[in-house]
PDB file of C-alpha atoms in Angstrom:
ATOM      1  CA  MET V   1      68.342  97.050  33.287  1.00 61.00           C
ATOM      2  CA  VAL V   2      66.054  97.221  36.359  1.00 64.00           C
ATOM      3  CA  LEU V   3      62.826  95.390  35.479  1.00 73.00           C
ATOM      4  CA  ILE V   4      60.395  97.395  37.591  1.00 84.00           C
ATOM      5  CA  GLU V   5      58.826 100.791  37.000  1.00 88.00           C
ATOM      6  CA  ARG V   6      58.288 103.555  39.516  1.00 88.00           C
ATOM      7  CA  SER V   7      54.526 103.313  39.011  1.00 90.00           C
ATOM      8  CA  LYS V   8      54.602  99.600  39.891  1.00 92.00           C
ATOM      9  CA  ILE V   9      56.418 100.308  43.170  1.00 93.00           C
ATOM     10  CA  ILE V  10      53.851 102.982  44.075  1.00 93.00           C
ATOM     11  CA  GLU V  11      51.012 100.597  43.154  1.00 93.00           C
ATOM     12  CA  ILE V  12      52.388  97.953  45.547  1.00 94.00           C
ATOM     13  CA  TRP V  13      52.680 100.474  48.414  1.00 94.00           C
ATOM     14  CA  ASN V  14      49.197 101.911  47.847  1.00 91.00           C
ATOM     15  CA  ARG V  15      47.626  98.456  47.685  1.00 92.00           C
ATOM     16  CA  LYS V  16      49.294  97.362  50.901  1.00 90.00           C
ATOM     17  CA  LEU V  17      48.381 100.650  52.636  1.00 89.00           C
ATOM     18  CA  GLU V  18      44.747 100.183  51.659  1.00 87.00           C
ATOM     19  CA  GLN V  19      44.747  96.554  52.846  1.00 90.00           C
ATOM     20  CA  GLN V  20      46.843  97.359  55.931  1.00 87.00           C
ATOM     21  CA  ASP V  21      49.160  94.567  54.804  1.00 90.00           C
ATOM     22  CA  TYR V  22      52.438  95.010  56.715  1.00 90.00           C
ATOM     23  CA  SER V  23      54.655  92.734  54.662  1.00 90.00           C
ATOM     24  CA  TRP V  24      57.074  92.720  51.746  1.00 91.00           C
ATOM     25  CA  GLU V  25      56.337  91.487  48.237  1.00 91.00           C
ATOM     26  CA  ASN V  26      58.879  89.657  46.107  1.00 92.00           C
ATOM     27  CA  THR V  27      59.657  91.759  43.015  1.00 90.00           C
ATOM     28  CA  HIS V  28      61.526  88.822  41.438  1.00 91.00           C
ATOM     29  CA  ILE V  29      64.350  91.268  40.812  1.00 89.00           C
ATOM     30  CA  ILE V  30      67.803  89.919  41.665  1.00 91.00           C
ATOM     31  CA  ILE V  31      70.758  92.310  41.500  1.00 89.00           C
ATOM     32  CA  LYS V  32      74.241  90.989  42.184  1.00 87.00           C
ATOM     33  CA  ALA V  33      72.562  87.792  43.495  1.00 88.00           C
ATOM     34  CA  ILE V  34      70.497  89.899  45.934  1.00 90.00           C
ATOM     35  CA  PRO V  35      66.692  89.423  45.909  1.00 92.00           C
ATOM     36  CA  VAL V  36      64.704  92.648  46.225  1.00 94.00           C
ATOM     37  CA  PHE V  37      61.375  93.101  48.041  1.00 95.00           C
ATOM     38  CA  ILE V  38      58.883  95.993  48.132  1.00 95.00           C
ATOM     39  CA  GLY V  39      56.286  96.544  50.866  1.00 93.00           C
ATOM     40  CA  LEU V  40      55.478  98.023  54.250  1.00 92.00           C
ATOM     41  CA  THR V  41      57.314  97.758  57.547  1.00 90.00           C
ATOM     42  CA  LYS V  42      55.368  96.709  60.637  1.00 85.00           C
ATOM     43  CA  GLN V  43      54.983 100.428  61.402  1.00 83.00           C
ATOM     44  CA  GLY V  44      53.227 100.942  58.050  1.00 86.00           C
ATOM     45  CA  ALA V  45      56.102 102.769  56.317  1.00 88.00           C
ATOM     46  CA  PRO V  46      56.700 102.214  52.567  1.00 93.00           C
ATOM     47  CA  SER V  47      59.998 100.380  52.126  1.00 94.00           C
ATOM     48  CA  ILE V  48      62.378  98.521  49.867  1.00 95.00           C
ATOM     49  CA  ALA V  49      64.293  95.540  51.270  1.00 94.00           C
ATOM     50  CA  PHE V  50      67.418  93.709  50.135  1.00 94.00           C
ATOM     51  CA  VAL V  51      68.289  90.200  51.307  1.00 93.00           C
ATOM     52  CA  GLN V  52      71.568  90.181  53.239  1.00 90.00           C
ATOM     53  CA  ASN V  53      73.920  87.211  53.352  1.00 82.00           C
ATOM     54  CA  THR V  54      75.151  85.717  56.617  1.00 76.00           C
ATOM     55  CA  ASN V  55      78.403  87.707  56.505  1.00 78.00           C
ATOM     56  CA  ALA V  56      76.737  91.047  55.760  1.00 79.00           C
ATOM     57  CA  GLN V  57      77.327  94.196  57.758  1.00 82.00           C
ATOM     58  CA  VAL V  58      74.560  94.646  60.327  1.00 85.00           C
ATOM     59  CA  ILE V  59      73.186  98.180  60.175  1.00 86.00           C
ATOM     60  CA  GLN V  60      71.683  99.538  63.379  1.00 85.00           C
ATOM     61  CA  LYS V  61      68.811 101.906  62.687  1.00 81.00           C
ATOM     62  CA  MET V  62      70.093 104.986  60.862  1.00 84.00           C
ATOM     63  CA  HIS V  63      67.953 108.142  60.635  1.00 79.00           C
ATOM     64  CA  LEU V  64      68.609 110.209  57.526  1.00 79.00           C
ATOM     65  CA  GLY V  65      65.844 112.788  57.488  1.00 74.00           C
ATOM     66  CA  LYS V  66      62.618 110.978  56.627  1.00 80.00           C
ATOM     67  CA  LEU V  67      64.636 107.934  55.561  1.00 87.00           C
ATOM     68  CA  HIS V  68      65.389 105.072  57.965  1.00 89.00           C
ATOM     69  CA  LEU V  69      67.856 102.275  57.199  1.00 92.00           C
ATOM     70  CA  GLN V  70      68.376  99.153  59.275  1.00 91.00           C
ATOM     71  CA  SER V  71      69.115  95.426  59.216  1.00 92.00           C
ATOM     72  CA  LEU V  72      66.469  93.112  60.598  1.00 90.00           C
ATOM     73  CA  TYR V  73      65.203  89.547  60.399  1.00 88.00           C
ATOM     74  CA  ALA V  74      61.881  89.148  58.559  1.00 86.00           C
ATOM     75  CA  ASP V  75      59.791  86.319  59.973  1.00 84.00           C
ATOM     76  CA  ASP V  76      57.567  86.083  56.900  1.00 79.00           C
ATOM     77  CA  ILE V  77      60.515  85.810  54.505  1.00 81.00           C
ATOM     78  CA  LYS V  78      62.807  83.928  56.912  1.00 86.00           C
ATOM     79  CA  ARG V  79      65.760  86.019  55.776  1.00 87.00           C
ATOM     80  CA  ASN V  80      67.943  88.853  57.041  1.00 90.00           C
ATOM     81  CA  LEU V  81      67.056  92.081  55.241  1.00 92.00           C
ATOM     82  CA  LEU V  82      68.548  95.516  54.753  1.00 94.00           C
ATOM     83  CA  VAL V  83      65.429  97.698  54.899  1.00 94.00           C
ATOM     84  CA  LEU V  84      65.173 101.251  53.598  1.00 95.00           C
ATOM     85  CA  GLU V  85      61.924 102.999  54.582  1.00 92.00           C
ATOM     86  CA  CYS V  86      60.371 106.433  54.150  1.00 90.00           C
ATOM     87  CA  ILE V  87      58.236 107.594  57.084  1.00 82.00           C
ATOM     88  CA  ASP V  88      56.329 110.212  55.054  1.00 77.00           C
ATOM     89  CA  ILE V  89      53.466 108.817  52.950  1.00 77.00           C
ATOM     90  CA  GLU V  90      53.171 112.101  51.055  1.00 73.00           C
ATOM     91  CA  ASN V  91      56.574 111.421  49.466  1.00 79.00           C
ATOM     92  CA  LEU V  92      55.667 108.077  47.857  1.00 86.00           C
ATOM     93  CA  SER V  93      56.440 109.259  44.325  1.00 87.00           C
ATOM     94  CA  LEU V  94      59.766 110.765  45.347  1.00 89.00           C
ATOM     95  CA  PHE V  95      60.725 107.711  47.415  1.00 92.00           C
ATOM     96  CA  ALA V  96      59.866 105.431  44.496  1.00 92.00           C
ATOM     97  CA  ALA V  97      62.235 107.482  42.324  1.00 91.00           C
ATOM     98  CA  MET V  98      64.946 107.018  44.961  1.00 93.00           C
ATOM     99  CA  CYS V  99      64.321 103.261  45.002  1.00 94.00           C
ATOM    100  CA  ILE V 100      64.753 103.074  41.222  1.00 92.00           C
ATOM    101  CA  SER V 101      67.912 105.199  41.472  1.00 91.00           C
ATOM    102  CA  THR V 102      69.303 102.874  44.150  1.00 92.00           C
ATOM    103  CA  LEU V 103      68.556  99.755  42.076  1.00 92.00           C
ATOM    104  CA  LEU V 104      70.250 101.299  39.028  1.00 91.00           C
ATOM    105  CA  GLU V 105      73.268 102.263  41.115  1.00 89.00           C
ATOM    106  CA  LEU V 106      73.592  98.715  42.418  1.00 90.00           C
ATOM    107  CA  GLU V 107      73.199  97.297  38.926  1.00 88.00           C
ATOM    108  CA  VAL V 108      76.016  99.276  37.291  1.00 87.00           C
ATOM    109  CA  ILE V 109      78.631  98.647  39.988  1.00 85.00           C
ATOM    110  CA  THR V 110      81.613  96.649  38.806  1.00 82.00           C
ATOM    111  CA  GLY V 111      84.436  95.125  40.802  1.00 78.00           C
ATOM    112  CA  VAL V 112      84.279  94.955  44.596  1.00 78.00           C
ATOM    113  CA  PHE V 113      80.686  95.241  45.757  1.00 80.00           C
ATOM    114  CA  ASN V 114      79.287  96.150  49.165  1.00 87.00           C
ATOM    115  CA  LEU V 115      75.498  96.369  49.437  1.00 90.00           C
ATOM    116  CA  GLU V 116      75.395  98.227  52.731  1.00 90.00           C
ATOM    117  CA  GLU V 117      77.936 100.899  51.775  1.00 90.00           C
ATOM    118  CA  THR V 118      76.259 101.498  48.417  1.00 90.00           C
ATOM    119  CA  VAL V 119      72.783 101.950  49.937  1.00 92.00           C
ATOM    120  CA  ILE V 120      74.161 104.232  52.671  1.00 91.00           C
ATOM    121  CA  GLN V 121      75.833 106.379  50.003  1.00 89.00           C
ATOM    122  CA  GLU V 122      72.531 106.644  48.118  1.00 90.00           C
ATOM    123  CA  CYS V 123      70.782 107.657  51.336  1.00 89.00           C
ATOM    124  CA  GLU V 124      73.344 110.379  51.945  1.00 86.00           C
ATOM    125  CA  VAL V 125      72.743 111.714  48.425  1.00 86.00           C
ATOM    126  CA  TRP V 126      68.980 111.818  48.964  1.00 87.00           C
ATOM    127  CA  GLU V 127      69.000 112.882  52.623  1.00 80.00           C
ATOM    128  CA  LYS V 128      68.611 116.603  51.925  1.00 73.00           C
ATOM    129  CA  VAL V 129      65.550 115.889  49.785  1.00 77.00           C
ATOM    130  CA  PHE V 130      63.979 113.925  52.659  1.00 77.00           C
ATOM    131  CA  ARG V 131      65.071 116.292  55.418  1.00 65.00           C
ATOM    132  CA  LYS V 132      62.912 115.790  58.486  1.00 52.00           C
ATOM    133  CA  GLU V 133      61.104 118.750  60.034  1.00 51.00           C
ATOM    134  CA  ILE V 134      61.514 117.597  63.624  1.00 47.00           C
ATOM    135  CA  GLU V 135      59.428 120.262  65.325  1.00 57.00           C
ATOM    136  CA  THR V 136      56.531 119.918  62.896  1.00 71.00           C
ATOM    137  CA  GLU V 137      56.427 116.136  63.220  1.00 80.00           C
ATOM    138  CA  GLU V 138      56.820 116.250  67.008  1.00 85.00           C
ATOM    139  CA  LEU V 139      53.982 118.749  67.371  1.00 89.00           C
ATOM    140  CA  GLY V 140      51.764 116.881  64.932  1.00 92.00           C
ATOM    141  CA  LEU V 141      52.142 113.595  66.775  1.00 94.00           C
ATOM    142  CA  LEU V 142      51.711 115.239  70.181  1.00 96.00           C
ATOM    143  CA  GLY V 143      48.527 116.944  68.986  1.00 97.00           C
ATOM    144  CA  GLU V 144      47.104 113.627  67.792  1.00 97.00           C
ATOM    145  CA  LEU V 145      48.059 111.888  71.026  1.00 97.00           C
ATOM    146  CA  TYR V 146      46.434 114.702  73.021  1.00 98.00           C
ATOM    147  CA  ILE V 147      43.194 114.302  71.022  1.00 98.00           C
ATOM    148  CA  TYR V 148      43.347 110.520  71.520  1.00 97.00           C
ATOM    149  CA  ASP V 149      43.658 111.053  75.284  1.00 97.00           C
ATOM    150  CA  LEU V 150      40.817 113.597  75.251  1.00 96.00           C
ATOM    151  CA  LEU V 151      38.447 111.325  73.327  1.00 96.00           C
ATOM    152  CA  ARG V 152      39.197 108.423  75.643  1.00 95.00           C
ATOM    153  CA  SER V 153      38.727 110.565  78.762  1.00 94.00           C
ATOM    154  CA  LEU V 154      35.273 111.588  77.466  1.00 93.00           C
ATOM    155  CA  SER V 155      34.440 107.911  76.833  1.00 92.00           C
ATOM    156  CA  ILE V 156      34.090 108.474  73.087  1.00 90.00           C
ATOM    157  CA  ASN V 157      35.114 104.876  72.538  1.00 84.00           C
ATOM    158  CA  GLU V 158      33.833 104.569  68.992  1.00 87.00           C
ATOM    159  CA  SER V 159      36.763 106.643  67.687  1.00 92.00           C
ATOM    160  CA  VAL V 160      39.870 104.982  66.254  1.00 95.00           C
ATOM    161  CA  TRP V 161      43.302 106.617  66.074  1.00 96.00           C
ATOM    162  CA  ASN V 162      44.884 105.563  62.761  1.00 95.00           C
ATOM    163  CA  TYR V 163      48.493 106.139  63.911  1.00 95.00           C
ATOM    164  CA  PRO V 164      51.001 104.764  62.900  1.00 93.00           C
ATOM    165  CA  ILE V 165      49.145 103.664  59.760  1.00 88.00           C
ATOM    166  CA  LYS V 166      49.838 106.204  57.026  1.00 80.00           C
ATOM    167  CA  SER V 167      46.219 107.224  56.557  1.00 85.00           C
ATOM    168  CA  THR V 168      44.886 110.413  54.971  1.00 87.00           C
ATOM    169  CA  LYS V 169      42.768 110.990  58.108  1.00 94.00           C
ATOM    170  CA  ASP V 170      44.076 110.948  61.685  1.00 96.00           C
ATOM    171  CA  PHE V 171      40.956 109.568  63.384  1.00 97.00           C
ATOM    172  CA  GLN V 172      37.915 107.548  62.458  1.00 94.00           C
ATOM    173  CA  PHE V 173      35.701 109.571  64.773  1.00 92.00           C
ATOM    174  CA  SER V 174      32.608 107.468  64.190  1.00 88.00           C
ATOM    175  CA  LYS V 175      30.917 105.588  61.375  1.00 87.00           C
ATOM    176  CA  HIS V 176      29.624 108.986  60.261  1.00 89.00           C
ATOM    177  CA  GLY V 177      32.744 111.143  60.535  1.00 94.00           C
ATOM    178  CA  ASP V 178      36.548 111.475  60.495  1.00 96.00           C
ATOM    179  CA  LEU V 179      38.930 113.875  62.219  1.00 97.00           C
ATOM    180  CA  GLU V 180      42.074 115.534  60.875  1.00 97.00           C
ATOM    181  CA  VAL V 181      44.292 117.163  63.530  1.00 97.00           C
ATOM    182  CA  LYS V 182      46.538 120.179  62.917  1.00 96.00           C
ATOM    183  CA  THR V 183      48.861 121.391  65.662  1.00 95.00           C
ATOM    184  CA  THR V 184      50.919 124.566  65.982  1.00 91.00           C
ATOM    185  CA  SER V 185      53.130 126.347  68.495  1.00 85.00           C
ATOM    186  CA  ARG V 186      52.503 129.750  66.881  1.00 83.00           C
ATOM    187  CA  ARG V 187      51.036 132.240  69.333  1.00 81.00           C
ATOM    188  CA  ARG V 188      48.724 133.893  66.804  1.00 83.00           C
ATOM    189  CA  GLY V 189      46.693 132.998  63.762  1.00 88.00           C
ATOM    190  CA  TYR V 190      45.084 129.812  62.517  1.00 93.00           C
ATOM    191  CA  LEU V 191      47.430 128.816  59.721  1.00 90.00           C
ATOM    192  CA  VAL V 192      47.344 125.101  58.881  1.00 93.00           C
ATOM    193  CA  SER V 193      49.476 123.161  56.394  1.00 91.00           C
ATOM    194  CA  ILE V 194      47.792 120.621  54.138  1.00 93.00           C
ATOM    195  CA  HIS V 195      49.712 117.737  52.614  1.00 90.00           C
ATOM    196  CA  GLY V 196      48.246 116.211  49.495  1.00 90.00           C
ATOM    197  CA  LEU V 197      44.920 116.228  47.683  1.00 91.00           C
ATOM    198  CA  GLN V 198      43.279 113.560  49.832  1.00 92.00           C
ATOM    199  CA  GLN V 199      43.785 115.052  53.296  1.00 94.00           C
ATOM    200  CA  LEU V 200      40.711 117.301  53.173  1.00 96.00           C
ATOM    201  CA  LEU V 201      38.638 115.024  50.932  1.00 95.00           C
ATOM    202  CA  PRO V 202      35.945 113.330  53.048  1.00 94.00           C
ATOM    203  CA  HIS V 203      35.393 109.616  52.694  1.00 91.00           C
ATOM    204  CA  GLU V 204      32.148 108.731  50.972  1.00 88.00           C
ATOM    205  CA  ASN V 205      29.061 109.300  53.151  1.00 89.00           C
ATOM    206  CA  LYS V 206      31.175 110.585  56.048  1.00 94.00           C
ATOM    207  CA  ASN V 207      31.632 114.054  57.548  1.00 96.00           C
ATOM    208  CA  LEU V 208      35.128 115.460  57.990  1.00 97.00           C
ATOM    209  CA  TYR V 209      36.241 117.801  60.783  1.00 98.00           C
ATOM    210  CA  LEU V 210      39.537 119.637  61.171  1.00 98.00           C
ATOM    211  CA  ILE V 211      40.765 120.078  64.746  1.00 98.00           C
ATOM    212  CA  PHE V 212      43.155 122.934  65.473  1.00 98.00           C
ATOM    213  CA  VAL V 213      45.419 122.527  68.531  1.00 97.00           C
ATOM    214  CA  ARG V 214      47.619 125.365  69.795  1.00 94.00           C
ATOM    215  CA  LEU V 215      50.462 124.359  72.134  1.00 93.00           C
ATOM    216  CA  GLU V 216      53.084 126.297  74.062  1.00 89.00           C
ATOM    217  CA  GLN V 217      56.403 124.597  74.790  1.00 85.00           C
ATOM    218  CA  VAL V 218      57.651 125.058  78.358  1.00 85.00           C
ATOM    219  CA  ALA V 219      61.043 124.205  79.812  1.00 74.00           C
ATOM    220  CA  LYS V 220      59.655 121.688  82.307  1.00 76.00           C
ATOM    221  CA  ASN V 221      56.503 120.611  84.119  1.00 84.00           C
ATOM    222  CA  GLY V 222      54.256 121.231  81.141  1.00 91.00           C
ATOM    223  CA  ASP V 223      50.806 119.649  81.120  1.00 95.00           C
ATOM    224  CA  ILE V 224      51.536 117.203  78.296  1.00 96.00           C
ATOM    225  CA  SER V 225      54.378 115.500  76.485  1.00 95.00           C
ATOM    226  CA  ILE V 226      54.571 112.441  74.259  1.00 95.00           C
ATOM    227  CA  ASN V 227      56.036 110.504  77.194  1.00 95.00           C
ATOM    228  CA  LYS V 228      53.322 111.592  79.651  1.00 96.00           C
ATOM    229  CA  LEU V 229      50.437 110.821  77.318  1.00 97.00           C
ATOM    230  CA  TYR V 230      52.021 107.540  76.252  1.00 96.00           C
ATOM    231  CA  GLU V 231      52.298 106.343  79.845  1.00 96.00           C
ATOM    232  CA  LYS V 232      48.776 107.549  80.652  1.00 96.00           C
ATOM    233  CA  ASN V 233      47.253 105.661  77.724  1.00 96.00           C
ATOM    234  CA  ARG V 234      49.650 102.735  77.400  1.00 95.00           C
ATOM    235  CA  GLU V 235      47.108 100.018  78.253  1.00 95.00           C
ATOM    236  CA  PHE V 236      44.672 101.306  75.604  1.00 95.00           C
ATOM    237  CA  LEU V 237      47.181 101.570  72.735  1.00 96.00           C
ATOM    238  CA  SER V 238      47.624  98.884  70.099  1.00 94.00           C
ATOM    239  CA  PRO V 239      50.924  96.941  69.921  1.00 93.00           C
ATOM    240  CA  GLN V 240      51.850  98.864  66.771  1.00 94.00           C
ATOM    241  CA  GLN V 241      51.156 102.206  68.440  1.00 95.00           C
ATOM    242  CA  LYS V 242      53.246 101.225  71.463  1.00 94.00           C
ATOM    243  CA  MET V 243      56.102 100.144  69.196  1.00 92.00           C
ATOM    244  CA  ALA V 244      56.017 103.358  67.142  1.00 91.00           C
ATOM    245  CA  LEU V 245      55.729 105.702  70.138  1.00 93.00           C
ATOM    246  CA  GLY V 246      58.354 103.764  72.063  1.00 88.00           C
ATOM    247  CA  SER V 247      60.879 104.195  69.244  1.00 84.00           C
ATOM    248  CA  ILE V 248      60.776 108.028  69.343  1.00 87.00           C
ATOM    249  CA  ASP V 249      63.953 109.712  70.527  1.00 81.00           C
ATOM    250  CA  GLN V 250      63.654 110.473  74.240  1.00 82.00           C
ATOM    251  CA  ASP V 251      64.967 114.004  73.785  1.00 76.00           C
ATOM    252  CA  ILE V 252      61.938 114.684  71.595  1.00 83.00           C
ATOM    253  CA  SER V 253      59.280 112.715  73.476  1.00 89.00           C
ATOM    254  CA  SER V 254      60.201 114.353  76.807  1.00 89.00           C
ATOM    255  CA  HIS V 255      59.531 117.938  75.592  1.00 87.00           C
ATOM    256  CA  THR V 256      56.624 119.339  77.621  1.00 92.00           C
ATOM    257  CA  TYR V 257      53.838 121.663  76.477  1.00 93.00           C
ATOM    258  CA  ASN V 258      50.742 123.429  77.717  1.00 94.00           C
ATOM    259  CA  VAL V 259      47.539 123.381  75.671  1.00 96.00           C
ATOM    260  CA  LEU V 260      46.468 126.948  74.895  1.00 95.00           C
ATOM    261  CA  GLU V 261      43.514 126.382  72.576  1.00 96.00           C
ATOM    262  CA  THR V 262      41.533 123.747  70.686  1.00 97.00           C
ATOM    263  CA  ARG V 263      38.944 124.488  68.005  1.00 97.00           C
ATOM    264  CA  ILE V 264      37.101 122.430  65.417  1.00 98.00           C
ATOM    265  CA  PHE V 265      36.156 123.299  61.821  1.00 98.00           C
ATOM    266  CA  THR V 266      33.655 121.502  59.617  1.00 97.00           C
ATOM    267  CA  VAL V 267      35.169 120.613  56.239  1.00 97.00           C
ATOM    268  CA  ASP V 268      32.221 121.001  53.878  1.00 95.00           C
ATOM    269  CA  ASP V 269      31.773 122.134  50.265  1.00 93.00           C
ATOM    270  CA  LEU V 270      32.454 125.755  51.257  1.00 95.00           C
ATOM    271  CA  PHE V 271      35.669 124.994  53.131  1.00 97.00           C
ATOM    272  CA  PRO V 272      38.789 126.432  51.381  1.00 96.00           C
ATOM    273  CA  ARG V 273      40.762 123.442  50.092  1.00 96.00           C
ATOM    274  CA  ILE V 274      42.315 121.752  47.079  1.00 95.00           C
ATOM    275  CA  VAL V 275      40.978 118.290  46.194  1.00 92.00           C
ATOM    276  CA  PRO V 276      41.432 116.093  43.075  1.00 91.00           C
ATOM    277  CA  SER V 277      38.454 117.707  41.319  1.00 92.00           C
ATOM    278  CA  SER V 278      40.166 121.107  41.693  1.00 93.00           C
ATOM    279  CA  LEU V 279      42.777 120.046  39.123  1.00 92.00           C
ATOM    280  CA  ILE V 280      40.402 118.850  36.400  1.00 91.00           C
ATOM    281  CA  ASN V 281      40.718 122.000  34.282  1.00 91.00           C
ATOM    282  CA  ILE V 282      44.484 122.421  34.762  1.00 92.00           C
ATOM    283  CA  PRO V 283      46.426 121.467  31.595  1.00 92.00           C
ATOM    284  CA  GLY V 284      48.793 118.579  32.205  1.00 89.00           C
ATOM    285  CA  ASN V 285      47.297 117.841  35.634  1.00 86.00           C
ATOM    286  CA  ASP V 286      48.525 114.239  35.361  1.00 83.00           C
ATOM    287  CA  ARG V 287      52.035 115.614  35.885  1.00 86.00           C
ATOM    288  CA  ILE V 288      51.163 116.991  39.322  1.00 85.00           C
ATOM    289  CA  GLY V 289      52.385 114.396  41.809  1.00 76.00           C
ATOM    290  CA  SER V 290      51.888 116.189  45.101  1.00 80.00           C
ATOM    291  CA  VAL V 291      50.236 119.377  46.358  1.00 90.00           C
ATOM    292  CA  GLN V 292      51.270 121.144  49.563  1.00 90.00           C
ATOM    293  CA  TYR V 293      49.530 124.337  50.667  1.00 93.00           C
ATOM    294  CA  SER V 294      48.487 126.397  53.679  1.00 91.00           C
ATOM    295  CA  ILE V 295      45.095 127.733  54.759  1.00 94.00           C
ATOM    296  CA  GLU V 296      44.538 130.750  57.033  1.00 93.00           C
ATOM    297  CA  LEU V 297      41.370 130.121  59.080  1.00 95.00           C
ATOM    298  CA  SER V 298      41.437 133.054  61.514  1.00 91.00           C
ATOM    299  CA  ASP V 299      37.990 134.397  60.572  1.00 91.00           C
ATOM    300  CA  TYR V 300      36.460 131.115  59.399  1.00 96.00           C
ATOM    301  CA  PRO V 301      33.497 129.689  61.412  1.00 96.00           C
ATOM    302  CA  SER V 302      34.619 127.253  64.098  1.00 97.00           C
ATOM    303  CA  GLN V 303      33.582 125.923  67.484  1.00 97.00           C
ATOM    304  CA  ASP V 304      35.318 125.249  70.785  1.00 97.00           C
ATOM    305  CA  LEU V 305      36.390 121.604  70.648  1.00 97.00           C
ATOM    306  CA  MET V 306      35.169 120.673  74.141  1.00 95.00           C
ATOM    307  CA  GLU V 307      31.726 122.132  73.453  1.00 95.00           C
ATOM    308  CA  PHE V 308      31.540 120.124  70.234  1.00 94.00           C
ATOM    309  CA  LEU V 309      32.621 116.852  71.841  1.00 92.00           C
ATOM    310  CA  LYS V 310      30.278 117.184  74.802  1.00 86.00           C
ATOM    311  CA  LYS V 311      27.342 117.352  72.412  1.00 78.00           C
TER     312      LYS V 311
END
């Protein structure tokens, strides 16, 4: 029987995310003579890692929706690992369930045993659940990178871009405020998607602003792309940001866009949102693991982003 609970795995990930501790923790679980570790990759993604022996199959990075699987050498552990990571922090509970399922599958195998094939098979089973929305993720990252470039060009040097750390807020705008960026390619409306209960919950004693970015994809020669903004800001990016941006598929990072509109909304007590306190009176609210919803802000008070920043 696997001697670790789903809640314990989530607790380890949350603790390491809070501490920005990019390492793996020994679970002291050994299955088929294979030690198991739980932690974060250097890109800040929740992961489970299995020690590989010297004759193990080396897995080049496989992308299965929001799941990534690869073999690598861990300097802190001094061992070769088979690492399974989930790049979406909002799916921690679901990914923890997959980790438990994978451990159970490994445990019950009899006869000939192959770690790599077994984990790949589990990934293929779960891939549809973790299907990656490429356009949404591409646009979201491009919008954040555009705002990073804009803040730097205006010499707003106090701001910090949290990427690739899986934070509930995209930017630490200042010691008094945070920014959350939402990006769309829709021509009309101000519909934004919210992921989780914490995304629109301000940190204590800090203001929270939601930035809306509208982009238009063009075949070529667009004003911005992930590649263009990366090259423009390379010397100002952290090593982790360079590593994460540099690993994006070139077909995606070369897509070019024009910026059609940028607006900013103040997230205050009147702002339409769902936060943890919203669930207090819902029976069985402890069973609600994740909340995803959309907000239409077409007629909600906002301000032109450039006017706001220049103040």
